[in-house]
XYZ file of C-alpha atoms in Angstrom:
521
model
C -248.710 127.087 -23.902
C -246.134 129.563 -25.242
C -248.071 130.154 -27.841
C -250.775 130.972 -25.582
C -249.061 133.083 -23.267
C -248.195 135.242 -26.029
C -251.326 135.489 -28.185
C -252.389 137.286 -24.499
C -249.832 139.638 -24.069
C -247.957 137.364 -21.778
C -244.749 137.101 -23.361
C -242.587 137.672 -20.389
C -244.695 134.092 -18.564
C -244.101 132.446 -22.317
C -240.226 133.163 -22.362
C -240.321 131.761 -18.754
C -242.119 128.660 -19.845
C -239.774 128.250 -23.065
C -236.812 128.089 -20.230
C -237.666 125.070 -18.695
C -238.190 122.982 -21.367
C -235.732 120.214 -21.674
C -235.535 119.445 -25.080
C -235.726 122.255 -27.277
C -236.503 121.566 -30.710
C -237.161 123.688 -33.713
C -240.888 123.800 -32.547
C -239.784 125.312 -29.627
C -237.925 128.338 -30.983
C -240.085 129.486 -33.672
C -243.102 129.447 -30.862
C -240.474 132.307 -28.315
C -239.465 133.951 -31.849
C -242.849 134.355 -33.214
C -244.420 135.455 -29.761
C -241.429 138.383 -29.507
C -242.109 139.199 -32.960
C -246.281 139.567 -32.567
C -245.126 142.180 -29.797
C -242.600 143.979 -31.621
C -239.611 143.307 -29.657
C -237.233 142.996 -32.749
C -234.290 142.825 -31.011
C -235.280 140.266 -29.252
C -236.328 138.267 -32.323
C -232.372 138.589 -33.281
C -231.378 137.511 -30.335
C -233.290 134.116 -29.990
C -232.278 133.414 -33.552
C -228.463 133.939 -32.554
C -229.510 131.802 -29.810
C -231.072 128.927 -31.765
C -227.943 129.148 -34.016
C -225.564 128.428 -30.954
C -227.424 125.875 -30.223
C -227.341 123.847 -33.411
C -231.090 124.019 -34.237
C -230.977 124.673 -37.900
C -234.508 127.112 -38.903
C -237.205 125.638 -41.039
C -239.683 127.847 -42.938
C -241.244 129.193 -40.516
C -238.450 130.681 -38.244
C -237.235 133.228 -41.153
C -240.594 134.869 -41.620
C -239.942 136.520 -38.204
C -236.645 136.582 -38.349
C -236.357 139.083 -41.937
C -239.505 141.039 -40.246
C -237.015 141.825 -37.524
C -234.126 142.961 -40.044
C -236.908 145.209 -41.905
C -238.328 146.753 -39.063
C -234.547 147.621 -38.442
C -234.585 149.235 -42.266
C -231.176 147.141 -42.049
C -230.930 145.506 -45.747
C -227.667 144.430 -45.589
C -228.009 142.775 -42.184
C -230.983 141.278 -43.800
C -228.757 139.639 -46.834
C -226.620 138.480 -43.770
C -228.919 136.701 -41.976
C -230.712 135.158 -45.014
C -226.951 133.814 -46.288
C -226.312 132.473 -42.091
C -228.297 129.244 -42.991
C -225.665 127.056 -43.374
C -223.867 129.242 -46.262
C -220.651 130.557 -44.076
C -219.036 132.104 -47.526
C -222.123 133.711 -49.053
C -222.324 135.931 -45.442
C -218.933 136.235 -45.297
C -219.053 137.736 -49.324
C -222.353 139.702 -48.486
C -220.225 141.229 -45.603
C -217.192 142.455 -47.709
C -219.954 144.102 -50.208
C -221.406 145.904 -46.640
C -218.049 147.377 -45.924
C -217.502 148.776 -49.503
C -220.493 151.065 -49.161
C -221.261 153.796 -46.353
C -223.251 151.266 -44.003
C -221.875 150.487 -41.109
C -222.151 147.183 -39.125
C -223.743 147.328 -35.877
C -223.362 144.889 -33.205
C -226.062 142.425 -34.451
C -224.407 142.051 -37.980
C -221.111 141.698 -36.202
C -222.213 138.674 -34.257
C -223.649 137.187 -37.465
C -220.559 137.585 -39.491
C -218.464 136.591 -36.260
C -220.288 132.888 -36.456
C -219.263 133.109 -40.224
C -215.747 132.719 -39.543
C -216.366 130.756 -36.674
C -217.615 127.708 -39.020
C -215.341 128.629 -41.684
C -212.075 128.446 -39.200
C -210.527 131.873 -40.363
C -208.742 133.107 -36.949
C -206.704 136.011 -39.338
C -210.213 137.655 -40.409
C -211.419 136.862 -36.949
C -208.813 138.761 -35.707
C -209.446 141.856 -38.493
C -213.148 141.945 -37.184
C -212.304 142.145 -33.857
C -209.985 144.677 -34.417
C -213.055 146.686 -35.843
C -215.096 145.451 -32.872
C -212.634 147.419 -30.988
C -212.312 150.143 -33.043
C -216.690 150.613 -33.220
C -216.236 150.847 -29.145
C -218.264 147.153 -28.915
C -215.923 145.078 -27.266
C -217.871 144.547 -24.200
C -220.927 143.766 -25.424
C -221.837 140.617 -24.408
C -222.785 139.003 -27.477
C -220.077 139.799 -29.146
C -217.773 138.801 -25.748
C -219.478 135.188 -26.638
C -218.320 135.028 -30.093
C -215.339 136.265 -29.556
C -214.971 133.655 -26.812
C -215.871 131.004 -28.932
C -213.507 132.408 -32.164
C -210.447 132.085 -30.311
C -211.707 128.891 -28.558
C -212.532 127.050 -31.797
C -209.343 128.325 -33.194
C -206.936 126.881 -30.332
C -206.567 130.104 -28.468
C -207.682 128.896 -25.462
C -205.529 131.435 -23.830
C -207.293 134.147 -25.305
C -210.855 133.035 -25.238
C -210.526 132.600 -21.728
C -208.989 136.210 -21.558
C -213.062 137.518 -22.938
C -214.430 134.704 -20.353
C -212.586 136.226 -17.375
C -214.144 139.623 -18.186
C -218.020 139.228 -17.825
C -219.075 139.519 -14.243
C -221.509 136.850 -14.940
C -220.717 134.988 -17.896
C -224.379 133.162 -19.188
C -224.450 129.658 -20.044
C -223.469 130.332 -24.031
C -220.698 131.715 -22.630
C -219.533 128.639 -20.454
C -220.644 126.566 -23.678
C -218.023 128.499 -25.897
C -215.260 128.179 -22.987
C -216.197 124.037 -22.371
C -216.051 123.540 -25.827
C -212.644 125.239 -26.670
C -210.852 123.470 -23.590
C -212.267 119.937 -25.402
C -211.493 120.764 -28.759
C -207.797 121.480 -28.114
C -206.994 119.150 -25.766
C -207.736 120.320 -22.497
C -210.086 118.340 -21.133
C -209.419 118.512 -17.449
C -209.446 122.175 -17.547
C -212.994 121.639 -18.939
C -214.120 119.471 -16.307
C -212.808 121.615 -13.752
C -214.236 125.148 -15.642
C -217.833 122.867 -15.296
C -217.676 122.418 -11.592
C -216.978 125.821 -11.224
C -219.987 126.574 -13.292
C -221.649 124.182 -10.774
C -220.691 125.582 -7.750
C -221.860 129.157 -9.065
C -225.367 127.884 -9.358
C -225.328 128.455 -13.082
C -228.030 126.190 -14.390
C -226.161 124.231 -17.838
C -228.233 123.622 -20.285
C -228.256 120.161 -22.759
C -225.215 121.173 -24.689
C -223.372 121.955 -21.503
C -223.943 118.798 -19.970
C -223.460 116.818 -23.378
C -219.879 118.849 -23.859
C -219.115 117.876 -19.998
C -219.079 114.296 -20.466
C -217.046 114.188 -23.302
C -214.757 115.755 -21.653
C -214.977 112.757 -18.683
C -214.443 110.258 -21.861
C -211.596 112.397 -22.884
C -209.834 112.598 -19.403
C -210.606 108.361 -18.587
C -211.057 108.726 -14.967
C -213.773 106.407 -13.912
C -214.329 108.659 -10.799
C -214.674 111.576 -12.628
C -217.343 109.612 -14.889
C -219.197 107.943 -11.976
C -219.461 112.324 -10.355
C -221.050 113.401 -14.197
C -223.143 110.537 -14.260
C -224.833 110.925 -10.637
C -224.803 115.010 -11.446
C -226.714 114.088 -14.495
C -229.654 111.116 -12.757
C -230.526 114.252 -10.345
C -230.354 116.884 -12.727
C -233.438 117.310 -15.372
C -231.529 115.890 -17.900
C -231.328 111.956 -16.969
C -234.121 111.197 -19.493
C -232.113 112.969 -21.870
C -231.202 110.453 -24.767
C -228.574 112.295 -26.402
C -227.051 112.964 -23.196
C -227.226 109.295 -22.123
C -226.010 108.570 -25.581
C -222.785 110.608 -24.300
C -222.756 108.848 -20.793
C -222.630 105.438 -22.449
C -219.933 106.383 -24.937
C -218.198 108.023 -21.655
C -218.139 104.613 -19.399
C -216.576 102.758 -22.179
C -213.976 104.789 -22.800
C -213.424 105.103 -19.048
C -213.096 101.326 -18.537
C -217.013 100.317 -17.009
C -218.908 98.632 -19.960
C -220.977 97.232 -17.483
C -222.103 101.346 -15.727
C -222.037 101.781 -19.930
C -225.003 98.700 -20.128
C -226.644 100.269 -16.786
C -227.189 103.290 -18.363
C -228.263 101.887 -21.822
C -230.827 99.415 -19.839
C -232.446 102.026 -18.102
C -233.074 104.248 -21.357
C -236.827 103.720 -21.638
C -236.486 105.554 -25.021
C -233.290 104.050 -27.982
C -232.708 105.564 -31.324
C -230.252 103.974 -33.654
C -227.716 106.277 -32.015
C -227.698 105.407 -28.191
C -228.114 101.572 -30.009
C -224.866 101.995 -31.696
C -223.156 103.648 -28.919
C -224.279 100.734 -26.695
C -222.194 98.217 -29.595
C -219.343 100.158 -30.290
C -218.686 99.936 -26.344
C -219.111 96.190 -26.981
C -216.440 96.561 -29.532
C -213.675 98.589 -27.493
C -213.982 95.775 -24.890
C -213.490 92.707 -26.940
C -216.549 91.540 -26.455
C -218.000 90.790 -29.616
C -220.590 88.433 -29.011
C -222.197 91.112 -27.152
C -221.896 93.669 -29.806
C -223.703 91.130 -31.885
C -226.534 90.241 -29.183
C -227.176 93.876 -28.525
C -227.357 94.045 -32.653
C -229.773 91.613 -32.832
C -232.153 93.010 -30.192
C -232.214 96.289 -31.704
C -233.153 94.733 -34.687
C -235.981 92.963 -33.055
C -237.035 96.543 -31.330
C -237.146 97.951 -34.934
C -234.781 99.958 -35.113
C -232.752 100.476 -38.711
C -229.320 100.296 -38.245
C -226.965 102.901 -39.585
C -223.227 103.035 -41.536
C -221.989 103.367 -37.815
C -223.825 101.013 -36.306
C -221.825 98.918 -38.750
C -218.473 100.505 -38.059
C -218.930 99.624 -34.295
C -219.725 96.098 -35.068
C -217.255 95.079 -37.542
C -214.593 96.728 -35.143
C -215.963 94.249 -32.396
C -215.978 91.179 -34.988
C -212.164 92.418 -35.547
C -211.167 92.404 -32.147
C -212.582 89.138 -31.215
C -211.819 86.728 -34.634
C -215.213 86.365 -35.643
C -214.554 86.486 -39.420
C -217.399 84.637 -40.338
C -220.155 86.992 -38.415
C -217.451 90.512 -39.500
C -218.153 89.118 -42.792
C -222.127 88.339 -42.908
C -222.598 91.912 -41.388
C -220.695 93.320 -44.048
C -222.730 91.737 -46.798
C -226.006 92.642 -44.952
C -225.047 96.437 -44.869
C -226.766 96.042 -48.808
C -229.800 95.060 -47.335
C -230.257 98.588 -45.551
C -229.039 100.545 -48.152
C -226.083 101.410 -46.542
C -223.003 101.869 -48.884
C -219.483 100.740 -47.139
C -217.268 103.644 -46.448
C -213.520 103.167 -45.972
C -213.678 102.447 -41.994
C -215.773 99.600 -42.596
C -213.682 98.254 -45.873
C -210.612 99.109 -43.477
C -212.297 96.651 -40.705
C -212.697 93.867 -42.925
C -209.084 93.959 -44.491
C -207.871 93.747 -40.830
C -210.420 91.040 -39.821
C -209.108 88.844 -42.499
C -205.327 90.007 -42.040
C -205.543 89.261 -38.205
C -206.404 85.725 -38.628
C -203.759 85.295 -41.430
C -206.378 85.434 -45.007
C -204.099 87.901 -46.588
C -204.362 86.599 -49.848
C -208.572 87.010 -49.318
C -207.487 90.418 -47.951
C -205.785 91.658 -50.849
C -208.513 90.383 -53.390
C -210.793 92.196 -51.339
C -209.142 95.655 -51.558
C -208.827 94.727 -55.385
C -212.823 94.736 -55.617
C -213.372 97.343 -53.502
C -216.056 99.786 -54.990
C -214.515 103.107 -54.056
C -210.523 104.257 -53.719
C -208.999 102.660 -51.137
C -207.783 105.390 -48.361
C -204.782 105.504 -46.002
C -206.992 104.146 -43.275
C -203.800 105.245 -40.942
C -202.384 102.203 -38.255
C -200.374 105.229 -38.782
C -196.598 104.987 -39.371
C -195.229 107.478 -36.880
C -193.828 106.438 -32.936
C -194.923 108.360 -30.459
C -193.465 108.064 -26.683
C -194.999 105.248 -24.858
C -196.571 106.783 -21.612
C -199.067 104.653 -19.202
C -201.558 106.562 -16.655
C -203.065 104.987 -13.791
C -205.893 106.662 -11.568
C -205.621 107.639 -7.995
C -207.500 109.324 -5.535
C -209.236 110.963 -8.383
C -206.202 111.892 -9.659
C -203.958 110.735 -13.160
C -200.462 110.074 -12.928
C -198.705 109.189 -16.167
C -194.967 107.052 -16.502
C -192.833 106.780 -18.881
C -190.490 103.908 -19.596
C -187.996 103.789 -16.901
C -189.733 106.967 -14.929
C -188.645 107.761 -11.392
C -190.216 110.882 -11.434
C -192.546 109.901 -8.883
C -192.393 110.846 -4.767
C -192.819 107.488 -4.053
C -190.316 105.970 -7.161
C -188.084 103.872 -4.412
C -191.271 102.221 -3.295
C -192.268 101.515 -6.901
C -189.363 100.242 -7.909
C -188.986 98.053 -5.129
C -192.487 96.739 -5.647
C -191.314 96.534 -9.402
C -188.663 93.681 -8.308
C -190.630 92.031 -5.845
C -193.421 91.498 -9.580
C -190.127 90.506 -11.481
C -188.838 88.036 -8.565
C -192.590 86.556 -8.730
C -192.889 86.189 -12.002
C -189.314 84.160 -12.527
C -190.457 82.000 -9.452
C -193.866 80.528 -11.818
C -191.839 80.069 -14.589
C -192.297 83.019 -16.807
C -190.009 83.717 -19.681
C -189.821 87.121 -20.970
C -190.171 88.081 -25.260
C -186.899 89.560 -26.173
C -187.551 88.899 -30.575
C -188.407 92.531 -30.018
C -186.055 94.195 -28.292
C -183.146 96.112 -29.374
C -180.520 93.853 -30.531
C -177.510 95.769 -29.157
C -178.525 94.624 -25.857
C -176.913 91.546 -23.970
C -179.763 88.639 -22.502
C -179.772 90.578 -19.199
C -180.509 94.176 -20.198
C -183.399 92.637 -22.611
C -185.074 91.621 -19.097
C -184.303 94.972 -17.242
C -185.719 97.124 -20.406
C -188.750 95.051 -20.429
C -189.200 95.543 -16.931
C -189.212 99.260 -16.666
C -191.947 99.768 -19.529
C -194.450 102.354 -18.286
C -197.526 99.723 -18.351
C -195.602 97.769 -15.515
C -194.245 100.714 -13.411
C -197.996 102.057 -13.202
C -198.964 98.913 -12.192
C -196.456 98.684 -9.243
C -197.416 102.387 -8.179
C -201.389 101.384 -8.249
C -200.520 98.271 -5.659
C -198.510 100.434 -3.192
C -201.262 103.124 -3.774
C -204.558 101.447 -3.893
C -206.573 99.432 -1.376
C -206.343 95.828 -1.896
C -208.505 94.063 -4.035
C -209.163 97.152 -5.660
C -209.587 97.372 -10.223
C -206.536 99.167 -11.565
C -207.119 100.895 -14.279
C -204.171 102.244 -16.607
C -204.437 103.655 -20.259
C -201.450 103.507 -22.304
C -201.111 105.373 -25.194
C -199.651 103.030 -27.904
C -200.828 99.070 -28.894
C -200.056 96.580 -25.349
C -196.947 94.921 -25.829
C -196.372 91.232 -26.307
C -194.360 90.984 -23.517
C -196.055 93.366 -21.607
C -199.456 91.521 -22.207
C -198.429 88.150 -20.898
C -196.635 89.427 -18.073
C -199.720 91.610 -16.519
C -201.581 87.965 -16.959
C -199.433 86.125 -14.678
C -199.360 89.339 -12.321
C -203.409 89.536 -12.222
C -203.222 86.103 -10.901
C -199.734 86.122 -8.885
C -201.869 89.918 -6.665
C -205.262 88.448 -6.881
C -206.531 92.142 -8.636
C -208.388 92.528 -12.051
C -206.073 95.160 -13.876
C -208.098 97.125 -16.915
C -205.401 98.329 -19.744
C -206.985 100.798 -22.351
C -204.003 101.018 -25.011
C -204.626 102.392 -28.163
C -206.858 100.129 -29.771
C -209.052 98.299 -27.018
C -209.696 97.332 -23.404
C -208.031 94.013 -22.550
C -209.400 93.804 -18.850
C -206.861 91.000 -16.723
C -208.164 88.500 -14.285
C -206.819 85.325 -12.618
C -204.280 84.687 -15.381
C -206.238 85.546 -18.264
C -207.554 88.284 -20.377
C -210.639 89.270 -22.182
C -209.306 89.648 -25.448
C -208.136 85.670 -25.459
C -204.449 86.786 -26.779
C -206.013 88.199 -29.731
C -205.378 91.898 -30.306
């Protein structure tokens, strides 16, 4: 139909057509760039190519045909060279460039943007910066185009601060735009400033496109709040893009890491259509909750669907093997891996040394790494201590402790409720693990510095916060401690509540006295 509207003269009804599509695929934009280039509108040409690029559609053979009729009809050879060395070939532009400014041409706006997206993927913020000086200099600096690139320069490079400077300026920033802003905030570690910059995008009645969306819920996965997740999710089912599989690829890996492997399975169930990656996605959720039977179910079905597994696929299921003692299935999968012609990388050699180390094989460990096939890597458990800090959600909201925090309004309330646990707790006969505590520290202030670790204040802060009966859900930054991990048993039992710990290598989700990961993390 596009190209129909356009082999009529109807270019304008075929651009409008092109617009709603959902999922647009090289196909896609060589039918919009071929129809503006039958009617001469060059610029235009440029423009959807710039466009495609942004997007991540890489050109075939027969986007450039258009394409370098564009640059000739602008008698523009050296934007021409540009564009031909923009396929994937950063340097080559960025060397065709510095031969540009060493003759009398001058860049115009179009060859800027080009060369802009060259330092963009090669990470070079100090020639960035040159360019934009010139960008200045040329008079350009609020053209739009180059606005976006600019945006997304400073963005990709970490200066949020900046980019959002170029964002603030546009009256009506389009959807590229909000792309390049989303994406910065994620990249660098802002994700709630992300989530909040898409509302706002929302709210405007700026349509997102696939990317947009996509970028939005990692950001949820980044952030953990499962009400944040449950919002994106219901945005998404009454949006056009809930049949989206990469996007429900995302909104699987999102519930996972926000604590609901069960929404996660919801959403996998009701994808009528599963590549290998949504598949994958679906068992490495398995994995980060322990649950490695059901990594291994989910395995086999996909198998049975026909679908080929990939070198991730194997990654998520040798992590779920790992985290639930299943050496003999951890090591069956690894030896099948041959039979799809996958060739182990270091995660998955790294997964099998720790299966066997877990369950104490370190001598079959070692001989492993001996016969390894490639150099074995630093696969970092990573020897540096960052300060423990727990997070708990509430009313939407994330508040983090640290050990021993009374930073909190309510902290006499918490603390309070933190003795009333520790009064419990002695009552049924639990024994606190002091082999780990400093030894400089008498019997008594073992049990007070246990206490006060920022696992159990957020605890006590989610039962004087949160309705009863209600999931708490805390993620903690570093591994659960032993201590820590047997107490919040007891307590799941002693408050009747299911408490869901993320810490930094799995879920363990607590209920009645027990936890998923059977005291094996």
């Amino acid at each position: 139909m596009v190209n129909g509207s356009s082999n009529v003269g109807q270019i304008g009804y075929a651009r409008k057509l092109f617009d709603e599509f959902r999922f647009l695929d090289v196909f896609l934009w060589n039918a919009i760039i071929r129809s503006y280039s039958r009617g001469d509108m060059f610029k235009d040409v440029i423009e959807m190519y710039r466009s495609m690029r942004w997007a991540r559609v890489n050109p075939d053979c027969f986007t450039f045909p258009s394409v370098l009729k564009a640059c000739t009809e602008f008698l523009d050879f050296q934007l021409t060279r540009i564009v031909h060395g923009q396929n994937g070939k950063a340097i080559k532009a960025l060397q065709m460039f510095n031969q540009m400014r060493n003759t009398d041409v001058k860049p115009d706006g179009i060859a800027l943007v080009s060369i802009l997206k060259a330092y963009i993927d090669a990470d070079d913020l100090e020639q960035g910066r040159s360019l934009h000086g010139c960008v200045i200099k040329m008079g350009l600096e609020h053209e739009p185009n180059l606005l976006i690139s600019l945006t997304a320069l400073y963005a990709k490079c970490g200066q949020v601060t900046v980019a959002r400077s170029f964002f603030d300026q546009m009256e009506a920033p389009n959807v590229n735009m909000w792309n390049a802003m989303i994406s910065g905030y994620t990249k660098n570690g802002h994700a709630e400033e992300a989530a909040n910059l898409f509302r706002d995008m929302i709210l405007r009645n700026i349509r997102p496109d696939s990317v947009t969306v996509r970028s939005t819920v990692i950001v949820c996965a980044q952030v953990g709040s499962l009400e944040l997740a449950q919002w994106m999710d219901d945005y998404v089912r009454k949006s056009k893009y809930g049949s989206d599989i990469y996007v429900n690829t995302t909104l699987i890996d999102m519930y996972a890491k926000c604590g609901s492997v069960e929404s996660a399975r919801r959403v996998f169930d009701h994808t009528s259509h599963k590549d290998v990656v949504l598949w994958s996605a679906m068992i490495m959720g398995f994995g980060l909750h322990g649950q490695g039977w059901e990594a291994i179910k989910i395995y086999n079905a996909m198998k049975q669907a026909r679908v080929c597994p990939n070198d991730v696929t194997f990654i998520g299921l040798l992590s779920a093997c790992n985290h639930t003692g299943l050496v003999k299935e951890g090591w069956e999968l690894f030896n099948c891996m041959k039979d799809f012609g996958i060739e182990p990388r270091n995660e998955h050699y790294s997964s099998v040394v720790d299966l066997l180390g877990r369950v104490g094989y370190l001598d079959r460990a070692y001989a492993f790494i001996l016969k390894m096939l490639i150099e074995p890597g630093v696969c970092e458990k990573g020897l540096s201590k960052d300060l423990g800090y727990s997070l708990i959600e509430i009313n939407g909201k994330l508040q983090a402790f640290h050990i021993g925090d009374k930073t909190h309004p309510r902290a006499e309330e918490i603390f309070d409720e933190l003795q009333r646990l520790e009064r419990r707790l002695k009552e049924v006969g639990f024994i606190p693990h002091t082999d780990y505590v400093l030894h400089d520290l008498n019997y008594e202030e073992m049990e007070e510095n246990l206490s006060i670790h920022s696992e159990r204040i957020a605890i006590a802060c989610g039962l004087i916060c949160i309705a009863l009966g209600t999931t708490l859900r805390i993620t903690k930054n570093l591994r659960a401690y032993i201590n820590c991990h047997s107490a919040i048993k007891l307590i799941s039992k002693l408050v009747a509540r299911e408490i869901i710990v993320m810490d930094a290598n799995r879920f363990h989700h607590f209920r009645d006295g027990c936890c998923s990961c059977g005291d094996y993390w």
